[in-house]
């Protein structure tokens, strides 16, 4: 019967509880192995460790080369009549600075207050280990998995996944599947689990305006030397309409209309806007005014000034005409905006108004969306509920942030669903990263339920 | 006969040449005494030294207290039928950092390549010492000065003269005179001497926009947290019209119309605009387009962004919505704009458009102008020519920069004329400050000629 856990699944849940302490030890072993991709520390060793973890979980495991650190790949084929789930995770971690802000050393994990503390505990070692341990437990209880699984664990996610797209293109056949499943990031602040169907993309550019070849005295040269800060102020101003929408011709090309399903999903998400504003010391949301809270955050693109630097920024007076002015802009893009098209439109806009201003492309990532009414969404949501005492998860049309999910949806053409396992205060990317033990075991049970749900 | 040096003056010139070496020694003694007002180093000792210099030059000298370092005051009264000249100078100097960029120690003056090298040599010790030595030599040659003189040497000019206005107000009677005479700064790049009739004032403000109480992630919060950089971009844009003029209501109130005399003076100033632009790597002057080179620099106000700081300014990507955005603006004001009025107009403008943006007044100084057709201008110009082998000086209606000249013109209501003595490459405020020996003796002769000219 749909919505109810099968006897097998209940046995798996119980076996997970019995083994919780041993599973925690295994997570601590993984956390103990540093794997900082941006600093080249321990990444290869961590990949080797995971080959063993995969094998112990019943997968045939091997390393697949990329142009950077290898992908740890594992698979178990059950039968051609079963669906194939492709699980994504990453085994590299963020740097640990500032080291003295940690209550315990980042690579000497400890259990304290019901959490495991250490770099990578929740981002992402604990979360992909949960999938592997679910397979292992399911195999122990039922003798075989209910579906085919493939697992790719990337070693460069914390360095912006520079080789993931090329890897996926080159290994499309190996990665053939029916659905992609990722656990990363936190559940909702309220404690509710979430099922996430997409992410916003990003285009990051720098606008550079130049004046004289040196800073000059604003008195001795004021009136005869142009100021690049004014140039940039005028160009930036031209990028937005008075209502706060983006004035770049073609910027909104491809934005997927928000249908009734999306509206309903957005409306179902809980938020107390007044409390949100109070928390940030704000009196109102930014324009445009007629967009709802989650529409702004998930289904509308943004044009954001991440930085504006020109001239003197210290205390008191310094009277100069700056020689340069630089603005960093990030645009969060929604399906189906194309970052390259948006970049070309921006260049065109700037060239027409300030031909001397340089537009430099710093980085880009496509948006990704899986339809809310995709058949798998309901199955996954039911599985998550089974692992959460029957409480249904929140359905999130898209995250505000950006992940390389497009490599699956756009390059492989697969539906992709994210089910985060971490506690909301996981402190990923920060000192004292942690993973609540209860969230860890909940994750293992969730993946067991997901496998079973997909077999239906 | 006008324009020709009198026999007495020729004797004075000759006596200056005879004593040049001894006069240089006296300047070196002054330079050897540090007097950095902003760091409180040696200022009082330097004031004591100058009391002696003044006495040896025939002045009755004393210290006049201010709310900071004292003014060194000296005077010599010749007769009620003679005009009284008030000479201004400053005995404090700039800091010496970076020390290792000096070819010889800043307070161990040396003569090299026809120049005296050391901090304060030209800014301003050498220039006001020239006036005192001119008096001493004139007295030696002629037995008495041709006019009454008063000398005030300030000890806080390099710290923005915070107590000068109050001092002048409190000592208006003591300072009673017919004309104020200042030697500071360099002659024209071409080597021509200049007679300067004014300065632009300044208003320096900071605009501060605030968003959330912390920087936030531009993905996780993009669309629901306002960006103060946009607020500031929009406000700054509103401050200027498309033609580059200032759009603040009331900004131009009081700007003195440019009459035919000023036009003629501006037109007589030499400039090669193409070469100027080439030197700075520029292709054109800033808007407005219909103002001449020196009109822009001397007789029109500016609105300049000295600094704009918001968010991330480092290399590569950082994706944040900044919590603050700050712009530093300096406005060079011309006679008879009132900095306080301009400040009120700016506050009004900003309040009407962005009530949350804070406008902070950082500093202000009034503009100053003495009419080009003031009777003294012609006399001074003739005197300068006498000391420069008959070559007439350039007449400069106003400097682009700002000096506290208004304390004399606006508070005391006196005409005020600047005759700079330093070589154009004096490197004041920088390492390797220097004063050409020839410019030093030229300065002494100039002041002797000025005294005699005013007696006519």
CSV table of N, CA and C in Angstrom, one decimal, chain A residues 189 200 202 204 211-214 216-227 229-230 233-234 236-237 240 276 279-282 284-286 293 296-297 302-322 328 330 332 356 362-363 400-401, chain B residues 189 200 202 204 211-214 216-227 229-230 233-234 236-237 240 276 279-282 284-286 293 296-297 302-322 328 330 332 356 362-363 400-401:
chain,number,residue,atom,x,y,z
A,189,UNK,N,14.3,25.2,8.0
A,189,UNK,CA,14.6,25.7,9.4
A,189,UNK,C,13.5,25.1,10.4
A,200,UNK,N,18.7,27.6,-9.0
A,200,UNK,CA,18.9,28.7,-10.0
A,200,UNK,C,20.3,28.6,-10.5
A,202,UNK,N,23.7,30.7,-12.4
A,202,UNK,CA,24.4,31.9,-12.1
A,202,UNK,C,25.2,32.4,-13.3
A,204,UNK,N,28.3,35.3,-13.4
A,204,UNK,CA,29.1,36.2,-12.6
A,204,UNK,C,30.0,37.0,-13.5
A,211,UNK,N,39.6,55.5,-15.9
A,211,UNK,CA,39.7,56.9,-16.1
A,211,UNK,C,41.1,57.2,-16.5
A,212,UNK,N,41.8,58.1,-15.7
A,212,UNK,CA,43.2,58.5,-16.0
A,212,UNK,C,44.0,57.2,-15.6
A,213,UNK,N,45.3,57.3,-16.0
A,213,UNK,CA,46.2,56.1,-15.8
A,213,UNK,C,46.7,56.1,-14.3
A,214,UNK,N,46.3,57.1,-13.5
A,214,UNK,CA,46.6,57.1,-12.1
A,214,UNK,C,45.6,57.9,-11.3
A,216,UNK,N,44.2,60.9,-9.3
A,216,UNK,CA,44.7,62.2,-9.4
A,216,UNK,C,44.0,63.0,-8.3
A,217,UNK,N,44.6,64.2,-7.9
A,217,UNK,CA,44.1,65.1,-6.9
A,217,UNK,C,42.8,65.7,-7.4
A,218,UNK,N,41.7,65.6,-6.6
A,218,UNK,CA,40.4,66.0,-7.0
A,218,UNK,C,40.3,67.5,-7.1
A,219,UNK,N,41.2,68.3,-6.4
A,219,UNK,CA,41.2,69.7,-6.5
A,219,UNK,C,42.0,70.1,-7.8
A,220,UNK,N,43.3,69.6,-7.8
A,220,UNK,CA,44.2,70.1,-8.9
A,220,UNK,C,43.7,69.6,-10.3
A,221,UNK,N,42.9,68.6,-10.3
A,221,UNK,CA,42.4,68.0,-11.6
A,221,UNK,C,40.9,67.9,-11.7
A,222,UNK,N,40.2,68.4,-10.7
A,222,UNK,CA,38.7,68.3,-10.7
A,222,UNK,C,38.0,69.1,-11.8
A,223,UNK,N,37.4,68.4,-12.7
A,223,UNK,CA,36.8,69.1,-13.9
A,223,UNK,C,37.4,68.8,-15.2
A,224,UNK,N,38.7,68.4,-15.1
A,224,UNK,CA,39.4,68.1,-16.4
A,224,UNK,C,39.8,66.6,-16.5
A,225,UNK,N,39.6,65.8,-15.5
A,225,UNK,CA,39.9,64.4,-15.5
A,225,UNK,C,38.6,63.6,-15.2
A,226,UNK,N,38.1,62.7,-16.2
A,226,UNK,CA,36.9,62.0,-15.9
A,226,UNK,C,37.0,61.0,-14.8
A,227,UNK,N,35.8,60.7,-14.2
A,227,UNK,CA,35.8,59.8,-13.0
A,227,UNK,C,35.1,58.5,-13.4
A,229,UNK,N,34.1,56.2,-11.7
A,229,UNK,CA,33.0,55.8,-10.8
A,229,UNK,C,31.7,56.3,-11.3
A,230,UNK,N,31.7,57.5,-11.9
A,230,UNK,CA,30.4,58.0,-12.5
A,230,UNK,C,30.0,57.2,-13.7
A,233,UNK,N,28.5,54.1,-12.2
A,233,UNK,CA,27.2,54.4,-11.6
A,233,UNK,C,26.1,54.6,-12.7
A,234,UNK,N,26.4,55.3,-13.7
A,234,UNK,CA,25.4,55.5,-14.8
A,234,UNK,C,25.1,54.2,-15.5
A,236,UNK,N,25.4,51.1,-14.3
A,236,UNK,CA,24.6,50.2,-13.4
A,236,UNK,C,23.2,50.6,-13.3
A,237,UNK,N,23.0,52.0,-13.2
A,237,UNK,CA,21.7,52.5,-13.1
A,237,UNK,C,20.8,52.1,-14.3
A,240,UNK,N,18.6,48.6,-14.5
A,240,UNK,CA,17.4,48.3,-13.9
A,240,UNK,C,16.3,49.3,-14.2
A,276,UNK,N,11.1,37.3,9.2
A,276,UNK,CA,12.2,37.3,8.3
A,276,UNK,C,12.9,38.7,8.2
A,279,UNK,N,14.5,39.7,11.5
A,279,UNK,CA,15.8,39.0,11.7
A,279,UNK,C,17.0,39.7,11.0
A,280,UNK,N,16.7,40.3,9.9
A,280,UNK,CA,17.8,41.0,9.1
A,280,UNK,C,17.8,42.5,9.4
A,281,UNK,N,16.9,43.0,10.3
A,281,UNK,CA,16.9,44.4,10.5
A,281,UNK,C,16.3,45.2,9.3
A,282,UNK,N,15.4,44.6,8.6
A,282,UNK,CA,14.9,45.2,7.4
A,282,UNK,C,13.5,45.7,7.6
A,284,UNK,N,11.5,46.2,4.6
A,284,UNK,CA,10.7,45.7,3.5
A,284,UNK,C,11.5,44.9,2.6
A,285,UNK,N,10.8,44.1,1.8
A,285,UNK,CA,11.5,43.3,0.7
A,285,UNK,C,11.9,44.3,-0.4
A,286,UNK,N,12.9,43.9,-1.2
A,286,UNK,CA,13.3,44.8,-2.3
A,286,UNK,C,12.3,44.8,-3.4
A,293,UNK,N,7.1,36.0,-1.8
A,293,UNK,CA,8.4,35.7,-1.2
A,293,UNK,C,9.2,34.6,-1.9
A,296,UNK,N,10.2,35.2,-5.6
A,296,UNK,CA,11.4,36.0,-5.7
A,296,UNK,C,12.7,35.1,-5.5
A,297,UNK,N,12.6,34.2,-4.6
A,297,UNK,CA,13.7,33.5,-4.2
A,297,UNK,C,14.0,32.3,-5.1
A,302,UNK,N,17.7,37.2,-10.5
A,302,UNK,CA,18.1,38.4,-9.8
A,302,UNK,C,19.3,39.1,-10.6
A,303,UNK,N,19.5,40.3,-10.3
A,303,UNK,CA,20.7,41.0,-10.8
A,303,UNK,C,21.2,41.7,-9.5
A,304,UNK,N,22.4,41.2,-9.0
A,304,UNK,CA,22.9,41.6,-7.7
A,304,UNK,C,24.3,42.2,-7.9
A,305,UNK,N,24.5,43.3,-7.1
A,305,UNK,CA,25.9,43.9,-7.1
A,305,UNK,C,26.6,43.2,-5.9
A,306,UNK,N,27.5,42.3,-6.2
A,306,UNK,CA,28.3,41.6,-5.1
A,306,UNK,C,29.4,42.5,-4.6
A,307,UNK,N,29.8,43.5,-5.4
A,307,UNK,CA,30.8,44.4,-5.0
A,307,UNK,C,31.0,45.6,-5.9
A,308,UNK,N,31.3,46.7,-5.3
A,308,UNK,CA,31.6,47.9,-6.1
A,308,UNK,C,32.8,48.6,-5.4
A,309,UNK,N,33.9,48.7,-6.1
A,309,UNK,CA,35.1,49.2,-5.5
A,309,UNK,C,35.7,50.3,-6.4
A,310,UNK,N,35.8,51.5,-5.8
A,310,UNK,CA,36.5,52.6,-6.6
A,310,UNK,C,37.0,53.6,-5.6
A,311,UNK,N,38.3,54.0,-5.8
A,311,UNK,CA,38.9,55.0,-5.0
A,311,UNK,C,39.1,54.7,-3.5
A,312,UNK,N,38.9,55.7,-2.7
A,312,UNK,CA,39.2,55.6,-1.2
A,312,UNK,C,38.1,55.0,-0.4
A,313,UNK,N,38.4,54.0,0.4
A,313,UNK,CA,37.4,53.4,1.3
A,313,UNK,C,37.7,53.5,2.7
A,314,UNK,N,38.8,54.2,3.1
A,314,UNK,CA,39.2,54.3,4.5
A,314,UNK,C,38.4,55.3,5.3
A,315,UNK,N,38.8,55.6,6.5
A,315,UNK,CA,38.1,56.6,7.3
A,315,UNK,C,38.4,58.0,6.9
A,316,UNK,N,37.5,58.9,7.1
A,316,UNK,CA,37.8,60.3,6.9
A,316,UNK,C,37.9,60.7,5.4
A,317,UNK,N,38.7,61.7,5.1
A,317,UNK,CA,38.8,62.3,3.8
A,317,UNK,C,40.0,61.8,3.0
A,318,UNK,N,39.8,61.5,1.8
A,318,UNK,CA,40.9,61.5,0.8
A,318,UNK,C,40.3,62.0,-0.5
A,319,UNK,N,41.0,63.0,-1.1
A,319,UNK,CA,40.4,63.7,-2.2
A,319,UNK,C,41.0,63.3,-3.5
A,320,UNK,N,40.5,62.2,-4.1
A,320,UNK,CA,41.1,61.8,-5.4
A,320,UNK,C,40.0,61.6,-6.4
A,321,UNK,N,40.4,61.6,-7.6
A,321,UNK,CA,39.6,61.1,-8.7
A,321,UNK,C,40.2,59.7,-9.0
A,322,UNK,N,39.4,58.7,-8.7
A,322,UNK,CA,40.0,57.3,-8.9
A,322,UNK,C,40.3,57.0,-10.3
A,328,UNK,N,31.3,44.0,-9.3
A,328,UNK,CA,31.0,42.6,-9.5
A,328,UNK,C,29.5,42.3,-9.5
A,330,UNK,N,26.4,39.5,-9.8
A,330,UNK,CA,26.0,38.1,-10.0
A,330,UNK,C,24.5,38.1,-10.3
A,332,UNK,N,21.4,35.5,-10.6
A,332,UNK,CA,20.8,34.2,-10.4
A,332,UNK,C,19.8,33.9,-11.5
A,356,UNK,N,33.6,52.1,-23.4
A,356,UNK,CA,34.9,51.9,-22.8
A,356,UNK,C,34.8,51.0,-21.6
A,362,UNK,N,33.3,36.0,-15.4
A,362,UNK,CA,34.1,35.4,-14.4
A,362,UNK,C,33.6,33.9,-14.2
A,363,UNK,N,32.3,33.7,-14.3
A,363,UNK,CA,31.9,32.3,-14.1
A,363,UNK,C,30.4,32.2,-14.5
A,400,UNK,N,17.3,28.8,-4.1
A,400,UNK,CA,17.7,30.1,-4.5
A,400,UNK,C,19.2,30.1,-5.0
A,401,UNK,N,20.0,29.2,-4.5
A,401,UNK,CA,21.4,29.1,-4.8
A,401,UNK,C,21.6,28.3,-6.1
B,189,UNK,N,54.1,74.9,-14.5
B,189,UNK,CA,55.0,73.9,-15.1
B,189,UNK,C,56.0,74.4,-16.1
B,200,UNK,N,39.3,77.2,-4.9
B,200,UNK,CA,38.0,76.6,-4.7
B,200,UNK,C,37.8,76.1,-3.3
B,202,UNK,N,35.6,73.4,-0.6
B,202,UNK,CA,35.3,72.0,-0.6
B,202,UNK,C,34.2,71.7,0.4
B,204,UNK,N,33.0,67.9,1.8
B,204,UNK,CA,33.3,66.4,1.7
B,204,UNK,C,32.2,65.7,2.5
B,211,UNK,N,21.7,47.8,4.2
B,211,UNK,CA,20.7,46.7,3.8
B,211,UNK,C,20.5,45.9,5.0
B,212,UNK,N,20.7,44.6,4.9
B,212,UNK,CA,20.5,43.7,6.0
B,212,UNK,C,21.6,43.9,7.0
B,213,UNK,N,21.4,43.4,8.2
B,213,UNK,CA,22.4,43.6,9.3
B,213,UNK,C,23.7,42.8,9.1
B,214,UNK,N,23.8,42.0,8.0
B,214,UNK,CA,25.0,41.2,7.8
B,214,UNK,C,25.0,41.0,6.3
B,216,UNK,N,24.8,38.7,3.2
B,216,UNK,CA,24.1,37.4,3.0
B,216,UNK,C,24.4,36.8,1.7
B,217,UNK,N,24.2,35.5,1.6
B,217,UNK,CA,24.4,34.7,0.4
B,217,UNK,C,23.5,35.2,-0.7
B,218,UNK,N,24.1,35.5,-1.9
B,218,UNK,CA,23.2,36.1,-3.0
B,218,UNK,C,22.3,35.1,-3.6
B,219,UNK,N,22.6,33.8,-3.4
B,219,UNK,CA,21.7,32.7,-3.9
B,219,UNK,C,20.6,32.5,-2.9
B,220,UNK,N,21.0,32.2,-1.7
B,220,UNK,CA,20.0,31.8,-0.6
B,220,UNK,C,19.1,32.9,-0.3
B,221,UNK,N,19.5,34.2,-0.5
B,221,UNK,CA,18.6,35.3,-0.2
B,221,UNK,C,18.4,36.3,-1.3
B,222,UNK,N,18.8,35.9,-2.5
B,222,UNK,CA,18.7,36.8,-3.6
B,222,UNK,C,17.3,37.0,-4.1
B,223,UNK,N,16.7,38.2,-3.9
B,223,UNK,CA,15.4,38.5,-4.3
B,223,UNK,C,14.6,38.9,-3.1
B,224,UNK,N,15.0,38.5,-1.9
B,224,UNK,CA,14.3,38.8,-0.7
B,224,UNK,C,15.0,39.8,0.3
B,225,UNK,N,16.3,40.0,0.0
B,225,UNK,CA,17.1,41.0,0.8
B,225,UNK,C,17.5,42.1,-0.1
B,226,UNK,N,17.2,43.3,0.3
B,226,UNK,CA,17.6,44.5,-0.6
B,226,UNK,C,19.1,44.7,-0.6
B,227,UNK,N,19.6,45.3,-1.7
B,227,UNK,CA,21.0,45.5,-1.8
B,227,UNK,C,21.3,47.0,-1.7
B,229,UNK,N,23.9,48.6,-2.4
B,229,UNK,CA,24.7,49.2,-3.5
B,229,UNK,C,23.7,49.7,-4.6
B,230,UNK,N,22.6,49.0,-4.8
B,230,UNK,CA,21.6,49.6,-5.8
B,230,UNK,C,21.1,50.9,-5.3
B,233,UNK,N,23.7,53.5,-6.0
B,233,UNK,CA,23.8,53.7,-7.4
B,233,UNK,C,22.7,54.6,-7.9
B,234,UNK,N,21.5,54.3,-7.4
B,234,UNK,CA,20.4,55.1,-7.9
B,234,UNK,C,20.4,56.6,-7.4
B,236,UNK,N,23.2,58.2,-6.4
B,236,UNK,CA,24.3,58.9,-7.1
B,236,UNK,C,23.9,59.3,-8.5
B,237,UNK,N,23.3,58.4,-9.2
B,237,UNK,CA,22.9,58.7,-10.6
B,237,UNK,C,22.0,60.0,-10.6
B,240,UNK,N,23.3,63.9,-10.9
B,240,UNK,CA,23.8,64.5,-12.1
B,240,UNK,C,22.8,64.5,-13.2
B,276,UNK,N,47.8,67.2,-22.5
B,276,UNK,CA,47.3,66.9,-21.2
B,276,UNK,C,46.6,65.5,-21.1
B,279,UNK,N,48.9,62.6,-21.6
B,279,UNK,CA,49.7,62.3,-20.4
B,279,UNK,C,48.9,61.4,-19.4
B,280,UNK,N,47.6,61.5,-19.4
B,280,UNK,CA,46.8,60.7,-18.4
B,280,UNK,C,46.2,59.5,-19.1
B,281,UNK,N,46.5,59.3,-20.4
B,281,UNK,CA,45.9,58.2,-21.1
B,281,UNK,C,44.4,58.4,-21.4
B,282,UNK,N,44.0,59.6,-21.6
B,282,UNK,CA,42.6,59.9,-21.7
B,282,UNK,C,42.3,60.2,-23.2
B,284,UNK,N,39.3,62.1,-23.8
B,284,UNK,CA,38.5,63.3,-23.8
B,284,UNK,C,38.3,63.9,-22.4
B,285,UNK,N,38.0,65.2,-22.3
B,285,UNK,CA,37.6,65.7,-21.0
B,285,UNK,C,36.3,65.2,-20.6
B,286,UNK,N,36.0,65.3,-19.3
B,286,UNK,CA,34.6,64.8,-18.9
B,286,UNK,C,33.6,65.9,-19.2
B,293,UNK,N,39.0,74.6,-20.7
B,293,UNK,CA,39.8,73.8,-19.8
B,293,UNK,C,40.0,74.5,-18.4
B,296,UNK,N,36.7,74.9,-16.2
B,296,UNK,CA,36.4,73.7,-15.5
B,296,UNK,C,37.2,73.6,-14.2
B,297,UNK,N,38.4,73.9,-14.3
B,297,UNK,CA,39.4,73.7,-13.3
B,297,UNK,C,39.3,74.7,-12.2
B,302,UNK,N,32.7,71.2,-8.9
B,302,UNK,CA,32.7,69.8,-9.3
B,302,UNK,C,31.9,69.0,-8.3
B,303,UNK,N,31.5,67.8,-8.7
B,303,UNK,CA,30.9,66.8,-7.8
B,303,UNK,C,31.6,65.5,-8.1
B,304,UNK,N,32.4,65.1,-7.2
B,304,UNK,CA,33.4,64.0,-7.5
B,304,UNK,C,33.1,62.8,-6.5
B,305,UNK,N,33.2,61.6,-7.1
B,305,UNK,CA,33.1,60.4,-6.2
B,305,UNK,C,34.6,60.1,-5.9
B,306,UNK,N,35.0,60.4,-4.6
B,306,UNK,CA,36.4,60.0,-4.2
B,306,UNK,C,36.5,58.5,-3.9
B,307,UNK,N,35.3,57.9,-3.5
B,307,UNK,CA,35.4,56.5,-3.2
B,307,UNK,C,34.0,55.9,-3.2
B,308,UNK,N,33.9,54.7,-3.6
B,308,UNK,CA,32.6,53.9,-3.5
B,308,UNK,C,33.0,52.5,-3.1
B,309,UNK,N,32.5,52.1,-1.9
B,309,UNK,CA,32.9,50.8,-1.4
B,309,UNK,C,31.6,50.0,-1.0
B,310,UNK,N,31.5,48.8,-1.5
B,310,UNK,CA,30.4,48.0,-1.1
B,310,UNK,C,30.8,46.5,-1.5
B,311,UNK,N,30.6,45.6,-0.5
B,311,UNK,CA,30.7,44.2,-0.8
B,311,UNK,C,32.2,43.8,-1.1
B,312,UNK,N,32.3,42.8,-2.0
B,312,UNK,CA,33.6,42.2,-2.2
B,312,UNK,C,34.4,42.9,-3.3
B,313,UNK,N,35.7,43.1,-3.0
B,313,UNK,CA,36.5,43.8,-4.0
B,313,UNK,C,37.8,43.0,-4.4
B,314,UNK,N,37.8,41.7,-3.9
B,314,UNK,CA,39.0,40.9,-4.2
B,314,UNK,C,38.9,40.2,-5.5
B,315,UNK,N,39.9,39.4,-5.8
B,315,UNK,CA,39.9,38.7,-7.1
B,315,UNK,C,38.8,37.6,-7.2
B,316,UNK,N,38.3,37.3,-8.4
B,316,UNK,CA,37.4,36.3,-8.6
B,316,UNK,C,36.0,36.5,-8.1
B,317,UNK,N,35.3,35.4,-7.7
B,317,UNK,CA,33.9,35.5,-7.3
B,317,UNK,C,33.7,35.5,-5.8
B,318,UNK,N,32.8,36.3,-5.3
B,318,UNK,CA,32.2,36.1,-4.0
B,318,UNK,C,30.8,36.5,-4.2
B,319,UNK,N,29.9,35.7,-3.8
B,319,UNK,CA,28.5,35.9,-4.1
B,319,UNK,C,27.7,36.3,-2.8
B,320,UNK,N,27.7,37.7,-2.6
B,320,UNK,CA,27.0,38.2,-1.4
B,320,UNK,C,26.2,39.4,-1.8
B,321,UNK,N,25.1,39.5,-1.0
B,321,UNK,CA,24.4,40.8,-1.0
B,321,UNK,C,25.0,41.6,0.1
B,322,UNK,N,25.7,42.7,-0.2
B,322,UNK,CA,26.5,43.5,0.9
B,322,UNK,C,25.5,44.1,1.9
B,328,UNK,N,32.0,58.2,-0.9
B,328,UNK,CA,32.6,59.5,-0.4
B,328,UNK,C,32.6,60.5,-1.6
B,330,UNK,N,33.4,64.4,-2.9
B,330,UNK,CA,33.9,65.8,-2.6
B,330,UNK,C,33.4,66.7,-3.7
B,332,UNK,N,34.1,70.5,-5.1
B,332,UNK,CA,35.0,71.7,-5.1
B,332,UNK,C,34.1,72.8,-5.5
B,356,UNK,N,16.4,56.5,3.7
B,356,UNK,CA,17.2,55.7,4.6
B,356,UNK,C,18.7,55.9,4.4
B,362,UNK,N,31.7,65.4,6.4
B,362,UNK,CA,33.1,65.0,6.9
B,362,UNK,C,33.9,66.2,7.0
B,363,UNK,N,33.8,67.2,6.1
B,363,UNK,CA,34.6,68.4,6.2
B,363,UNK,C,34.2,69.4,5.2
B,400,UNK,N,42.5,75.1,-8.5
B,400,UNK,CA,41.5,74.1,-8.5
B,400,UNK,C,41.3,73.5,-7.1
B,401,UNK,N,42.4,73.5,-6.3
B,401,UNK,CA,42.4,72.9,-5.0
B,401,UNK,C,41.9,73.9,-4.0
